[in-house]
Tab-separated table of C-alpha atoms in Angstrom:
chain	number	residue	atom	x	y	z
A	127	MET	CA	-73.985	14.807	28.364
A	128	ASP	CA	-75.107	13.066	25.713
A	129	ILE	CA	-78.585	12.190	23.659
A	130	THR	CA	-79.612	9.816	26.067
A	131	ASP	CA	-79.574	12.331	29.285
A	132	THR	CA	-81.548	14.855	26.414
A	133	TRP	CA	-84.352	11.778	26.073
A	134	GLN	CA	-84.767	11.465	29.906
A	135	GLU	CA	-85.964	15.315	30.099
A	136	LEU	CA	-88.717	14.182	27.408
A	137	ILE	CA	-90.028	11.576	28.768
A	138	ILE	CA	-93.933	11.203	28.711
A	139	SER	CA	-96.238	7.978	29.370
A	140	GLY	CA	-97.026	6.113	26.187
A	141	GLY	CA	-97.535	2.898	24.196
A	142	LYS	CA	-96.001	-0.218	24.602
A	143	ILE	CA	-92.430	-1.562	23.228
A	144	VAL	CA	-91.426	-5.138	22.494
A	145	TYR	CA	-87.861	-5.873	21.357
A	146	LEU	CA	-87.287	-9.023	19.760
A	147	VAL	CA	-83.456	-9.799	19.855
A	148	MET	CA	-81.695	-12.483	17.851
A	149	ASP	CA	-78.529	-12.852	19.597
A	150	GLY	CA	-75.489	-12.661	17.216
A	151	LEU	CA	-78.022	-12.384	14.209
A	152	GLY	CA	-75.876	-10.540	11.629
A	153	GLY	CA	-73.547	-12.708	9.402
A	154	LEU	CA	-71.626	-12.738	6.166
A	155	ALA	CA	-71.959	-14.490	3.039
A	156	SER	CA	-71.210	-18.447	2.867
A	157	GLU	CA	-68.241	-19.192	0.106
A	158	GLU	CA	-70.642	-21.946	-1.184
A	159	THR	CA	-74.042	-20.061	-1.541
A	160	GLY	CA	-73.030	-16.393	-1.543
A	161	ARG	CA	-75.795	-15.777	1.104
A	162	THR	CA	-75.563	-15.217	5.024
A	163	ALA	CA	-77.795	-17.398	7.228
A	164	LEU	CA	-80.432	-14.307	7.480
A	165	ASP	CA	-80.879	-14.298	3.758
A	166	THR	CA	-80.738	-18.370	3.213
A	167	ALA	CA	-83.749	-18.700	5.934
A	168	GLU	CA	-87.306	-18.986	4.621
A	169	THR	CA	-88.725	-16.019	6.436
A	170	PRO	CA	-92.096	-14.981	5.011
A	171	ASN	CA	-93.119	-13.409	8.303
A	172	LEU	CA	-90.399	-11.480	8.901
A	173	ASP	CA	-90.349	-10.278	5.147
A	174	ALA	CA	-93.552	-9.215	5.382
A	175	LEU	CA	-93.030	-6.892	8.338
A	176	ALA	CA	-89.794	-5.493	6.817
A	177	GLN	CA	-91.829	-4.325	4.087
A	178	ASP	CA	-94.191	-2.436	6.497
A	179	SER	CA	-91.542	-1.197	8.810
A	180	SER	CA	-88.186	1.297	9.139
A	181	CYS	CA	-85.474	-0.978	8.462
A	182	GLY	CA	-81.673	-0.052	8.576
A	183	GLN	CA	-78.363	-1.576	10.436
A	184	LEU	CA	-77.135	-0.939	13.709
A	185	GLU	CA	-73.234	-0.224	15.094
A	186	MET	CA	-73.290	-1.426	18.371
A	187	VAL	CA	-70.065	0.744	19.826
A	188	GLY	CA	-68.694	2.257	16.548
A	189	PRO	CA	-67.322	1.823	13.385
A	190	GLY	CA	-64.582	-1.482	13.165
A	191	ILE	CA	-65.288	-2.379	17.036
A	192	THR	CA	-66.850	-5.784	17.951
A	193	PRO	CA	-68.879	-5.874	20.686
A	194	GLY	CA	-69.550	-8.297	23.407
A	195	SER	CA	-72.860	-9.479	24.308
A	196	GLY	CA	-72.860	-7.182	27.304
A	197	PRO	CA	-72.269	-3.745	25.441
A	198	GLY	CA	-74.122	-5.038	22.436
A	199	HIS	CA	-77.481	-5.216	24.537
A	200	LEU	CA	-76.355	-2.018	26.765
A	201	ALA	CA	-76.340	-0.073	23.573
A	202	LEU	CA	-79.803	-1.416	22.307
A	203	PHE	CA	-81.060	-0.270	25.667
A	204	GLY	CA	-80.130	3.093	25.438
A	205	TYR	CA	-76.516	2.652	27.617
A	206	ASP	CA	-73.856	3.834	25.356
A	207	PRO	CA	-71.096	0.889	26.018
A	208	LEU	CA	-68.243	3.715	25.911
A	209	ARG	CA	-69.989	5.354	29.159
A	210	TRP	CA	-71.275	2.686	30.651
A	211	ARG	CA	-68.932	-0.162	30.976
A	212	ILE	CA	-70.252	-3.508	32.623
A	213	GLY	CA	-68.164	-6.590	32.476
A	214	ARG	CA	-69.392	-9.958	31.684
A	215	GLY	CA	-68.700	-11.208	35.463
A	216	VAL	CA	-71.277	-8.889	36.901
A	217	LEU	CA	-73.680	-9.651	34.289
A	218	SER	CA	-73.400	-13.490	34.696
A	219	ALA	CA	-73.430	-13.343	38.787
A	220	LEU	CA	-77.156	-11.351	38.537
A	221	GLY	CA	-78.169	-13.826	35.752
A	222	ILE	CA	-77.793	-16.665	38.375
A	223	ASP	CA	-79.597	-14.566	41.315
A	224	PHE	CA	-76.273	-14.341	42.723
A	225	PRO	CA	-76.840	-11.529	45.444
A	226	LEU	CA	-73.939	-9.065	44.536
A	227	GLN	CA	-72.793	-6.607	46.914
A	228	PRO	CA	-71.277	-3.283	45.922
A	229	GLY	CA	-67.655	-3.765	45.846
A	230	ASP	CA	-67.890	-7.457	45.052
A	231	LEU	CA	-65.409	-8.526	42.054
A	232	ALA	CA	-66.954	-11.024	39.649
A	233	ALA	CA	-65.854	-12.699	36.559
A	234	ARG	CA	-67.091	-15.067	33.849
A	235	VAL	CA	-65.463	-18.296	33.960
A	236	ASN	CA	-65.216	-20.798	31.216
A	237	PHE	CA	-64.493	-24.286	31.818
A	238	ALA	CA	-61.813	-25.483	29.141
A	239	SER	CA	-59.491	-28.214	27.778
A	240	ILE	CA	-55.486	-27.708	27.879
A	241	ASN	CA	-52.992	-29.904	26.548
A	242	SER	CA	-49.708	-31.251	28.444
A	243	ALA	CA	-48.207	-28.187	26.944
A	244	GLY	CA	-50.350	-26.068	28.758
A	245	GLU	CA	-52.189	-24.842	25.205
A	246	ILE	CA	-55.714	-24.316	25.210
A	247	THR	CA	-57.375	-26.922	22.728
A	248	ASP	CA	-61.158	-26.023	23.448
A	249	ARG	CA	-62.243	-22.796	25.120
A	250	ARG	CA	-65.577	-24.233	26.001
A	251	ALA	CA	-64.400	-27.843	26.982
A	252	GLY	CA	-66.952	-29.526	24.350
A	253	ARG	CA	-69.777	-27.121	26.168
A	254	ILE	CA	-69.838	-29.615	28.931
A	255	PRO	CA	-73.381	-30.428	30.881
A	256	THR	CA	-74.552	-28.173	33.267
A	257	ASP	CA	-74.006	-30.980	35.636
A	258	LEU	CA	-70.712	-31.810	35.320
A	259	ASN	CA	-70.156	-28.074	35.665
A	260	GLN	CA	-72.007	-28.222	39.070
A	261	HIS	CA	-69.531	-30.898	40.040
A	262	LEU	CA	-66.384	-29.209	39.031
A	263	CYS	CA	-67.482	-26.017	40.982
A	264	ALA	CA	-67.969	-27.851	43.884
A	265	LYS	CA	-64.807	-29.877	43.707
A	266	ILE	CA	-62.845	-26.502	43.381
A	267	GLN	CA	-64.650	-24.890	46.145
A	268	ASP	CA	-63.776	-27.565	48.583
A	269	ALA	CA	-60.261	-27.356	47.554
A	270	LEU	CA	-59.793	-23.564	47.915
A	271	ASP	CA	-57.663	-22.426	50.909
A	272	LEU	CA	-56.369	-18.851	49.641
A	273	ASP	CA	-54.630	-16.229	51.946
A	274	PHE	CA	-57.213	-14.069	51.358
A	275	ASP	CA	-59.513	-12.504	54.545
A	276	GLY	CA	-62.572	-12.107	52.295
A	277	GLU	CA	-65.159	-14.905	50.633
A	278	VAL	CA	-64.505	-16.337	47.395
A	279	PHE	CA	-67.566	-17.919	45.290
A	280	LEU	CA	-67.447	-20.345	42.254
A	281	LYS	CA	-71.039	-20.584	40.683
A	282	THR	CA	-72.480	-22.680	37.941
A	283	GLU	CA	-73.914	-20.375	35.314
A	284	SER	CA	-74.828	-23.050	32.420
A	285	GLN	CA	-73.011	-25.763	30.219
A	286	HIS	CA	-69.183	-24.836	30.492
A	287	ARG	CA	-70.041	-21.149	32.189
A	288	ALA	CA	-69.569	-20.229	35.679
A	289	VAL	CA	-68.963	-17.175	37.612
A	290	LEU	CA	-66.260	-16.315	40.131
A	291	VAL	CA	-67.247	-13.776	43.077
A	292	LEU	CA	-64.579	-12.483	45.260
A	293	ARG	CA	-65.829	-10.340	48.662
A	294	SER	CA	-63.616	-8.534	50.703
A	295	PRO	CA	-64.744	-7.108	53.994
A	296	ASP	CA	-63.051	-3.841	52.639
A	297	THR	CA	-65.438	-2.784	49.823
A	298	GLU	CA	-62.473	-0.753	48.072
A	299	ALA	CA	-59.972	-3.370	48.470
A	300	LEU	CA	-60.505	-5.062	44.908
A	301	SER	CA	-60.009	-3.296	41.885
A	302	ASP	CA	-61.240	-4.476	38.653
A	303	ASP	CA	-58.229	-3.245	36.274
A	304	LEU	CA	-57.525	-7.104	35.710
A	305	PRO	CA	-56.934	-8.722	32.047
A	306	ASP	CA	-58.779	-11.457	30.722
A	307	THR	CA	-56.937	-14.877	31.075
A	308	ASP	CA	-59.151	-15.987	28.295
A	309	PRO	CA	-56.984	-15.237	24.896
A	310	GLN	CA	-60.049	-16.107	22.894
A	311	ALA	CA	-57.964	-18.244	20.833
A	312	THR	CA	-56.784	-22.315	20.766
A	313	GLY	CA	-53.327	-23.315	20.648
A	314	ARG	CA	-52.009	-20.720	22.896
A	315	PRO	CA	-51.533	-21.086	26.891
A	316	PRO	CA	-54.267	-18.651	28.868
A	317	THR	CA	-52.997	-14.786	29.116
A	318	PRO	CA	-51.129	-14.405	32.301
A	319	MET	CA	-52.861	-12.462	35.403
A	320	GLU	CA	-51.053	-9.491	35.362
A	321	PRO	CA	-52.541	-6.389	37.289
A	322	GLN	CA	-53.233	-3.103	35.010
A	323	SER	CA	-52.624	-0.816	37.691
A	324	GLU	CA	-51.066	-0.576	41.465
A	325	GLN	CA	-54.442	-0.538	42.863
A	326	ALA	CA	-55.205	-4.179	41.286
A	327	THR	CA	-52.177	-6.122	42.719
A	328	ARG	CA	-54.022	-7.595	45.454
A	329	ALA	CA	-56.767	-8.480	43.348
A	330	ALA	CA	-54.664	-9.901	41.010
A	331	GLN	CA	-52.744	-11.943	43.693
A	332	VAL	CA	-55.896	-13.410	44.967
A	333	VAL	CA	-56.861	-14.557	41.362
A	334	VAL	CA	-53.554	-16.002	40.476
A	335	GLN	CA	-53.721	-18.292	43.766
A	336	PHE	CA	-57.253	-19.197	42.910
A	337	LEU	CA	-56.478	-20.301	39.520
A	338	GLU	CA	-53.280	-22.355	41.090
A	339	GLN	CA	-55.728	-24.329	43.358
A	340	ALA	CA	-58.398	-24.498	40.972
A	341	HIS	CA	-56.361	-26.321	38.364
A	342	ALA	CA	-54.859	-28.658	40.865
A	343	ALA	CA	-57.841	-29.604	41.990
A	344	ILE	CA	-59.256	-30.492	38.406
A	345	ALA	CA	-55.973	-31.552	36.643
A	346	ASP	CA	-57.344	-35.052	36.381
A	347	GLU	CA	-60.649	-34.024	34.910
A	348	GLN	CA	-61.590	-34.408	31.525
A	349	PRO	CA	-62.430	-32.412	28.916
A	350	ALA	CA	-62.799	-29.616	31.350
A	351	ASN	CA	-58.937	-29.410	33.534
A	352	ALA	CA	-58.869	-25.752	33.078
A	353	LEU	CA	-60.697	-22.029	33.979
A	354	LEU	CA	-60.305	-19.216	31.800
A	355	LEU	CA	-61.409	-15.845	33.313
A	356	ARG	CA	-62.785	-12.714	31.563
A	357	GLY	CA	-65.109	-9.685	32.115
A	358	PHE	CA	-63.637	-8.653	35.551
A	359	GLN	CA	-65.910	-5.831	37.106
A	360	ARG	CA	-66.813	-4.715	40.656
A	361	TYR	CA	-70.783	-4.185	41.342
A	362	GLU	CA	-72.217	-0.700	41.323
A	363	VAL	CA	-75.702	-0.238	41.205
A	364	LEU	CA	-76.649	1.334	37.719
A	365	PRO	CA	-80.059	3.871	37.218
A	366	GLY	CA	-82.601	1.564	35.569
A	367	LEU	CA	-84.801	1.767	32.524
A	368	GLN	CA	-87.752	3.143	34.691
A	369	GLU	CA	-85.507	5.814	36.038
A	370	ARG	CA	-84.288	6.790	32.793
A	371	PHE	CA	-86.598	6.736	30.038
A	372	GLY	CA	-89.837	5.589	32.203
A	373	LEU	CA	-90.464	2.054	30.923
A	374	LYS	CA	-91.202	-0.848	33.224
A	375	GLY	CA	-89.719	-3.512	31.906
A	376	LEU	CA	-89.799	-7.344	31.547
A	377	CYS	CA	-87.144	-9.793	30.495
A	378	ILE	CA	-88.178	-13.028	28.841
A	379	ALA	CA	-84.641	-14.932	28.650
A	380	GLU	CA	-83.642	-18.410	29.088
A	381	TYR	CA	-79.676	-17.790	29.250
A	382	PRO	CA	-78.312	-16.302	32.576
A	383	MET	CA	-76.261	-13.544	31.358
A	384	TYR	CA	-79.093	-11.468	29.782
A	385	ARG	CA	-81.699	-12.035	32.800
A	386	GLY	CA	-78.518	-10.671	34.693
A	387	LEU	CA	-78.362	-7.589	32.562
A	388	SER	CA	-81.888	-7.015	32.713
A	389	ARG	CA	-81.877	-6.887	36.603
A	390	LEU	CA	-79.226	-4.589	36.493
A	391	LEU	CA	-81.456	-2.407	34.729
A	392	GLY	CA	-84.186	-2.698	36.755
A	393	MET	CA	-86.639	-4.929	34.603
A	394	ASP	CA	-88.744	-7.798	36.229
A	395	VAL	CA	-87.550	-11.254	34.971
A	396	ALA	CA	-89.968	-13.597	33.724
A	397	ASP	CA	-89.653	-17.345	34.847
A	398	LEU	CA	-87.385	-19.506	32.541
A	399	PRO	CA	-89.286	-20.167	29.471
A	400	GLU	CA	-88.785	-24.064	28.123
A	401	GLY	CA	-87.720	-23.747	24.509
A	402	MET	CA	-88.728	-21.117	21.913
A	403	ASP	CA	-92.608	-21.900	22.352
A	404	GLY	CA	-92.106	-21.038	26.016
A	405	LEU	CA	-90.498	-18.114	24.908
A	406	PHE	CA	-93.574	-16.642	22.975
A	407	GLU	CA	-95.905	-18.401	25.152
A	408	ALA	CA	-94.624	-16.361	28.104
A	409	PHE	CA	-94.766	-13.176	26.119
A	410	GLU	CA	-98.468	-13.836	25.279
A	411	GLN	CA	-99.077	-14.663	28.963
A	412	GLN	CA	-97.491	-11.688	30.339
A	413	PHE	CA	-98.348	-9.068	27.757
A	414	GLY	CA	-100.639	-6.448	29.685
A	415	ASP	CA	-100.765	-3.417	31.689
A	416	GLU	CA	-97.902	-4.044	34.315
A	417	HIS	CA	-95.312	-3.798	31.820
A	418	ASP	CA	-94.713	-1.038	28.974
A	419	PHE	CA	-91.483	-2.452	27.770
A	420	TYR	CA	-90.847	-6.286	26.941
A	421	PHE	CA	-87.381	-7.815	26.199
A	422	LEU	CA	-87.551	-11.328	24.342
A	423	HIS	CA	-84.010	-12.842	23.699
A	424	VAL	CA	-83.267	-15.793	21.504
A	425	LYS	CA	-79.961	-17.154	22.139
A	426	GLY	CA	-79.452	-20.042	19.584
A	427	THR	CA	-78.709	-17.781	16.639
A	428	ASP	CA	-75.643	-16.929	18.624
A	429	SER	CA	-74.376	-20.344	19.524
A	430	ALA	CA	-74.935	-21.460	16.083
A	431	GLY	CA	-72.981	-18.615	14.662
A	432	GLU	CA	-69.934	-19.296	17.328
A	433	ASP	CA	-70.007	-22.854	16.339
A	434	GLY	CA	-69.581	-22.152	12.643
A	435	ASP	CA	-72.982	-24.141	12.137
A	436	VAL	CA	-74.974	-21.965	9.207
A	437	THR	CA	-77.401	-24.816	8.716
A	438	GLU	CA	-78.463	-24.539	12.562
A	439	LYS	CA	-78.311	-20.663	12.532
A	440	VAL	CA	-80.752	-20.980	9.602
A	441	ALA	CA	-83.160	-23.462	11.692
A	442	VAL	CA	-83.273	-20.996	14.560
A	443	ILE	CA	-84.058	-17.893	12.440
A	444	GLU	CA	-86.538	-19.697	10.915
A	445	ALA	CA	-88.335	-20.929	14.090
A	446	VAL	CA	-88.239	-17.725	15.210
A	447	ASP	CA	-90.059	-16.730	11.930
A	448	ARG	CA	-92.816	-18.851	12.575
A	449	ARG	CA	-93.828	-17.444	15.821
A	450	ILE	CA	-93.828	-13.785	14.415
A	451	PRO	CA	-97.658	-13.685	14.496
A	452	TRP	CA	-97.748	-14.582	18.136
A	453	LEU	CA	-96.542	-11.335	18.990
A	454	LEU	CA	-98.387	-9.247	16.346
A	455	GLU	CA	-101.414	-10.533	17.668
A	456	GLN	CA	-100.886	-8.594	20.924
A	457	LYS	CA	-100.694	-5.421	18.758
A	458	PRO	CA	-97.628	-3.810	20.740
A	459	ASP	CA	-97.182	-0.132	19.691
A	460	VAL	CA	-93.694	-0.670	18.590
A	461	LEU	CA	-92.224	-3.973	17.864
A	462	VAL	CA	-88.074	-3.897	16.972
A	463	VAL	CA	-86.376	-6.748	15.619
A	464	THR	CA	-82.703	-7.008	15.629
A	465	GLY	CA	-79.632	-8.559	17.175
A	466	ASP	CA	-76.938	-7.514	19.788
A	467	HIS	CA	-74.170	-7.937	17.398
A	468	SER	CA	-72.989	-10.041	13.969
A	469	THR	CA	-71.479	-13.784	14.712
A	470	PRO	CA	-71.023	-14.611	11.330
A	471	ALA	CA	-70.535	-18.405	11.041
A	472	LEU	CA	-68.069	-18.020	8.352
A	473	MET	CA	-65.930	-16.506	11.385
A	474	SER	CA	-67.501	-18.755	14.155
A	475	ALA	CA	-67.008	-15.450	16.181
A	476	HIS	CA	-68.465	-12.136	17.038
A	477	SER	CA	-67.847	-9.379	14.422
A	478	TRP	CA	-67.891	-5.509	13.671
A	479	HIS	CA	-70.644	-5.739	11.082
A	480	PRO	CA	-73.502	-3.880	11.381
A	481	VAL	CA	-77.018	-5.892	12.624
A	482	PRO	CA	-79.900	-5.523	10.806
A	483	VAL	CA	-83.016	-4.009	12.447
A	484	LEU	CA	-86.519	-3.493	11.689
A	485	LEU	CA	-89.109	-1.549	13.680
A	486	HIS	CA	-92.571	-1.600	13.318
A	487	ALA	CA	-95.084	1.099	14.377
A	488	GLN	CA	-97.888	3.237	13.168
A	489	HIS	CA	-95.927	6.147	12.051
A	490	ALA	CA	-92.620	4.183	10.939
A	491	ARG	CA	-91.478	5.679	7.657
A	492	ARG	CA	-91.179	2.758	5.041
A	493	GLY	CA	-88.078	2.340	3.068
A	494	ASP	CA	-87.180	-0.132	-0.056
A	495	ALA	CA	-86.576	-3.178	1.945
A	496	GLN	CA	-88.592	-6.242	0.723
A	497	ARG	CA	-86.989	-8.821	2.847
A	498	PHE	CA	-85.426	-8.842	6.211
A	499	ASP	CA	-81.610	-9.555	5.585
A	500	GLU	CA	-78.337	-7.780	5.768
A	501	THR	CA	-78.510	-6.470	2.549
A	502	ALA	CA	-82.267	-5.625	2.242
A	503	CYS	CA	-81.649	-3.415	5.346
A	504	LEU	CA	-79.448	-1.152	3.920
A	505	GLY	CA	-82.032	-0.058	1.672
A	506	GLY	CA	-84.537	0.877	4.604
A	507	ALA	CA	-85.425	4.296	6.187
A	508	LEU	CA	-82.895	4.091	9.138
A	509	GLY	CA	-79.814	3.614	7.535
A	510	VAL	CA	-76.535	2.769	9.213
A	511	ARG	CA	-76.787	4.342	12.885
A	512	PRO	CA	-75.500	4.031	16.366
A	513	GLY	CA	-77.142	1.088	18.123
A	514	VAL	CA	-78.012	3.239	21.135
A	515	HIS	CA	-80.011	5.659	18.861
A	516	LEU	CA	-82.633	2.652	18.983
A	517	ILE	CA	-84.309	3.217	22.028
A	518	GLY	CA	-84.624	6.953	21.395
A	519	LEU	CA	-86.593	5.729	18.110
A	520	ALA	CA	-88.730	3.329	19.652
A	521	LEU	CA	-89.752	5.811	22.825
A	522	ALA	CA	-90.441	8.326	19.921
A	523	HIS	CA	-92.759	5.999	17.889
A	524	ALA	CA	-94.359	4.645	21.077
A	525	GLY	CA	-95.575	8.349	21.771
A	526	ARG	CA	-93.412	8.349	25.044
A	527	MET	CA	-91.293	11.721	24.271
A	528	LYS	CA	-92.568	15.166	24.134
A	529	LYS	CA	-91.442	17.887	21.646
A	530	PHE	CA	-87.895	19.569	22.534
A	531	GLY	CA	-87.805	23.195	23.220
A	532	ALA	CA	-90.536	26.013	22.190
């Protein structure tokens, strides 16, 4: 039993909660300026909000652990990622509305570029356009002839990302105890597909054969002539936010994986928003009595961080800041602004650094934060705490938990 189980026992009805999650929000100071992207950005609305909020920093998984986007978001929603392990493949499949069935084995796919020596030169194949991704998936699907009595699905997600799903008539046949073939680095070959347990031998054999045939089918393509796989997992149904915390949620997100995670946790998912204005306009239109938890997701901060583009990350943060009044006008009982992990442009990758957070509510205890950035949030009332604590604080500030004990 952990603290989240206790929260479940205390749940009552109450106010509305809004999460604004800027993916990969946290950063490190630039060598040129000595400032992070968040510190560099002109954010008068977020700074004013920080002065009137509880601020702090969140460790999503634990000290020194670099979280993926799935574990980072699970923590934000009150699912300890060390207890609830969900592979990227399942999230991506649900994000494109793929009808997963219990026992399906799913993996996230990156189209990548590999040179004649078999070394990865670009893990994302230059972020190929989605229509090229669709062409490549169809080409591979047509070429497959596996020694497998089940079904194989290769579906486009977005840009360079796709989803592989293996479905066996025996729902217990495919183990997810498989390694990623993506080494998450260039200049080296893909990681060999070797089962991590005896139970995963059959699944590994099918994946190896799939990769051989897929690579043969797209060997003459440029820049996407290879596949990298990661995040293998068998699909099983999880208890949702409403079952655990009494929250009827709505996800407003553009990127498929976050829509998939929201579906997995029982949230409704809004129609695809068009750009930043579309995201906030959808929130304005849908804020009302039907839902009491709203999850707004901004992807651009993470993409810019992964690309090492601090200028673009600053621009995305400033674009979000200009729209903060749109959220405040709806008067949610609790407004949380944070990220799911840090993606410093200095590193061009996710990192283990804590993520700044602010929680705005009527009874939020104020601290010393005068700005919304990494350094200022260290002086906030929340301190540095586990990311999984956030939903409990949001529930309490929304009046959604009764007293514990006599």
